[in-house]
Amino acid sequence: VRAHSAGGGWVSLPMAQSPYTIDLLQFIDGNSTQLVPPVQLEPGKYTQIRLGVIAGTLVTAEEEEEPLEVPSEYLKTDKNFDFHVDGGEAVDLMVDFDLSQSIKPKQDGYQLKPVLHLNETQRAAQIRGSIAASTFVDSEAEVTVTHDGEEYTKLLVTRTDGVDPTEFSIFWLVPDNEYTVEVDGTIHYEEEVASADLEPGAVHTLNS
């Protein structure tokens, strides 16, 4: 893991383990793990975070391993992200590794084209919603989030037996942005979420 200091070049950050092997599916529904332990950085402005990946494997539901082609260079966040380190103050960053956008099928397996959303942990926003049992298709419904006309993330919600409605959450959203949330089941539901409803740390509940 490396951070780029404005005017100072790249700084390598120590990891909790090296190499670090992680099952990304263990960290969904708002769960997280510590990739980099607390480290002291020189005060100043930092403009990028990059992650190096040595290898990856995709495991199917049948426990079969599929080859996953990994890019040779460092993984970059979806957008440049500036953060400031002031002397004596802590900055806690969350890297959201978006699997719904990152795995692409190819002729002889799969390719990793990682989409990494970066945010300051305490500033991250969240959208919550619920889906009536009668509107699921084969116990599933698809939730798509778009931003600036492009797909930002996607979530497959499985109906919870004995619970109606089934609740879902979209975590680690960058605050002060507008998003469109679409739910597809036996009916189609769409809602615009204004930036004013997603201030830093906010939790927005969909209307219907």
XYZ file of C-alpha atoms in Angstrom:
208
model
C 0.000 0.000 0.000
C 1.413 3.374 -1.003
C 0.326 6.976 -0.481
C 1.429 9.879 -2.652
C 2.532 13.007 -0.847
C 2.045 16.224 -2.797
C 5.539 17.340 -3.790
C 7.128 14.499 -1.808
C 6.656 11.346 -3.893
C 5.356 7.924 -2.847
C 5.381 6.660 0.734
C 5.118 2.912 1.468
C 2.748 2.001 4.301
C 3.330 -1.062 6.508
C 0.575 -3.698 6.307
C -1.048 -5.735 9.067
C 0.384 -8.825 7.315
C 2.696 -9.182 4.336
C 1.672 -10.697 2.060
C -1.957 -10.189 3.069
C -4.429 -12.828 1.867
C -8.055 -11.777 2.210
C -11.456 -13.251 1.321
C -13.286 -10.135 0.206
C -16.719 -11.742 0.631
C -16.109 -11.826 4.389
C -16.271 -8.042 4.402
C -19.704 -7.118 3.099
C -22.729 -5.506 4.768
C -20.571 -2.771 6.278
C -17.957 -5.113 7.746
C -14.313 -4.092 7.423
C -10.817 -5.192 8.355
C -7.587 -3.378 9.087
C -5.302 -3.449 6.068
C -2.752 -0.903 7.330
C -2.136 -0.515 11.073
C -1.770 2.990 12.537
C 1.227 4.709 10.973
C 2.665 8.198 11.405
C 2.864 10.211 8.207
C 4.560 13.516 7.632
C 2.039 16.389 7.853
C 0.825 17.631 4.507
C -1.435 16.887 1.572
C -1.725 13.393 0.063
C -3.271 12.924 -3.368
C -3.474 9.192 -4.109
C -3.630 5.738 -2.521
C -2.516 2.633 -4.431
C -2.664 -1.065 -3.574
C -0.409 -3.760 -4.983
C -1.944 -7.184 -5.639
C 0.290 -10.204 -6.260
C -2.362 -12.776 -7.208
C -6.067 -13.517 -6.945
C -8.454 -16.448 -7.186
C -12.193 -16.588 -7.796
C -13.962 -19.408 -5.935
C -17.338 -20.534 -7.294
C -20.350 -21.579 -5.238
C -19.291 -25.166 -5.952
C -15.917 -24.454 -4.280
C -14.099 -24.635 -7.614
C -11.215 -22.233 -8.178
C -11.191 -20.150 -11.352
C -8.131 -18.252 -12.626
C -8.298 -14.520 -11.960
C -6.039 -12.385 -14.107
C -4.631 -9.574 -11.982
C -3.190 -6.335 -13.413
C 0.553 -6.064 -12.952
C 0.528 -2.489 -11.737
C -0.742 -0.985 -8.511
C -4.505 -0.762 -8.140
C -5.741 2.816 -8.208
C -8.852 4.323 -6.657
C -11.694 5.232 -9.012
C -10.940 8.932 -8.576
C -8.026 10.879 -7.197
C -8.662 11.481 -3.521
C -7.026 14.250 -1.526
C -6.630 14.035 2.227
C -4.677 16.172 4.654
C -2.569 15.008 7.555
C -2.251 17.601 10.302
C 0.357 17.168 12.980
C -1.026 15.099 15.881
C -4.386 14.345 14.236
C -5.637 10.984 12.965
C -7.057 10.288 9.507
C -9.008 7.036 9.082
C -9.543 5.940 5.466
C -11.842 3.243 4.119
C -11.114 1.469 0.819
C -14.341 -0.021 -0.550
C -13.289 -2.801 -2.951
C -16.406 -2.933 -5.144
C -16.690 -6.556 -6.333
C -19.887 -5.813 -8.277
C -17.830 -3.648 -10.657
C -14.436 -5.375 -10.516
C -14.772 -8.902 -11.959
C -14.998 -9.276 -15.754
C -15.424 -12.655 -17.524
C -12.963 -13.587 -20.283
C -12.575 -16.611 -22.551
C -10.344 -18.595 -20.198
C -11.494 -17.341 -16.807
C -11.965 -13.943 -15.209
C -10.120 -10.641 -15.127
C -9.767 -8.301 -12.178
C -10.515 -4.709 -13.205
C -10.720 -3.274 -9.713
C -12.980 -0.394 -8.772
C -11.858 1.052 -5.448
C -13.950 3.732 -3.741
C -11.952 5.699 -1.153
C -13.463 7.754 1.629
C -12.711 9.061 5.076
C -14.391 6.508 7.347
C -16.160 8.956 9.655
C -17.497 10.966 6.695
C -18.961 8.013 4.763
C -22.694 8.108 4.050
C -25.176 5.237 3.867
C -28.472 4.511 2.088
C -31.004 2.116 3.582
C -34.104 0.587 2.054
C -36.524 -2.317 2.296
C -38.141 -4.647 -0.222
C -41.565 -6.262 0.239
C -41.596 -10.065 0.080
C -44.166 -9.997 -2.737
C -41.854 -8.058 -5.076
C -38.903 -10.479 -5.110
C -38.236 -12.637 -8.171
C -37.127 -16.143 -7.135
C -36.181 -14.723 -3.705
C -33.865 -12.080 -5.217
C -33.981 -8.414 -6.165
C -31.264 -6.256 -7.724
C -30.356 -2.816 -6.387
C -28.320 -0.545 -8.668
C -26.777 2.777 -7.633
C -25.732 5.284 -10.298
C -23.807 8.544 -9.981
C -23.381 11.111 -12.755
C -25.121 8.730 -15.146
C -22.682 5.857 -14.540
C -23.179 2.708 -12.499
C -21.506 3.223 -9.120
C -22.261 -0.076 -7.400
C -24.734 -2.957 -7.472
C -26.258 -5.127 -4.751
C -28.155 -8.427 -5.000
C -30.631 -8.653 -2.113
C -31.889 -12.090 -1.054
C -35.307 -12.301 0.607
C -35.157 -13.074 4.325
C -37.573 -15.890 5.120
C -40.141 -15.037 7.759
C -39.334 -11.307 7.578
C -41.332 -8.799 5.548
C -39.994 -6.487 4.282
C -36.324 -7.452 3.808
C -34.015 -4.585 4.658
C -30.788 -3.693 2.859
C -28.040 -1.079 3.176
C -25.516 0.475 0.805
C -22.390 1.369 2.759
C -19.330 3.615 2.356
C -20.885 6.166 0.001
C -18.975 9.366 -0.658
C -20.989 12.166 1.010
C -22.265 15.357 -0.611
C -22.982 13.520 -3.875
C -26.215 12.778 -5.719
C -27.122 9.144 -6.375
C -29.955 7.326 -8.129
C -31.133 4.064 -6.553
C -33.073 1.548 -8.654
C -34.664 -1.644 -7.292
C -35.691 -4.318 -9.791
C -38.048 -7.136 -8.798
C -41.578 -7.801 -9.946
C -41.852 -4.001 -10.000
C -39.275 -1.307 -10.749
C -38.622 1.370 -8.143
C -36.382 4.395 -8.643
C -35.455 7.237 -6.316
C -33.153 10.222 -6.615
C -31.117 10.862 -3.450
C -30.011 14.487 -3.238
C -26.590 15.526 -2.005
C -28.295 17.420 0.822
C -29.609 14.070 2.117
C -26.128 12.541 2.182
C -24.070 14.847 4.310
C -20.949 13.383 5.995
C -21.967 10.526 8.281
C -25.611 10.642 7.176
C -27.876 7.590 6.856
C -30.639 8.158 4.278
C -33.713 5.922 4.218
C -35.480 5.457 0.891
C -39.082 6.621 0.850
C -40.790 3.447 -0.373
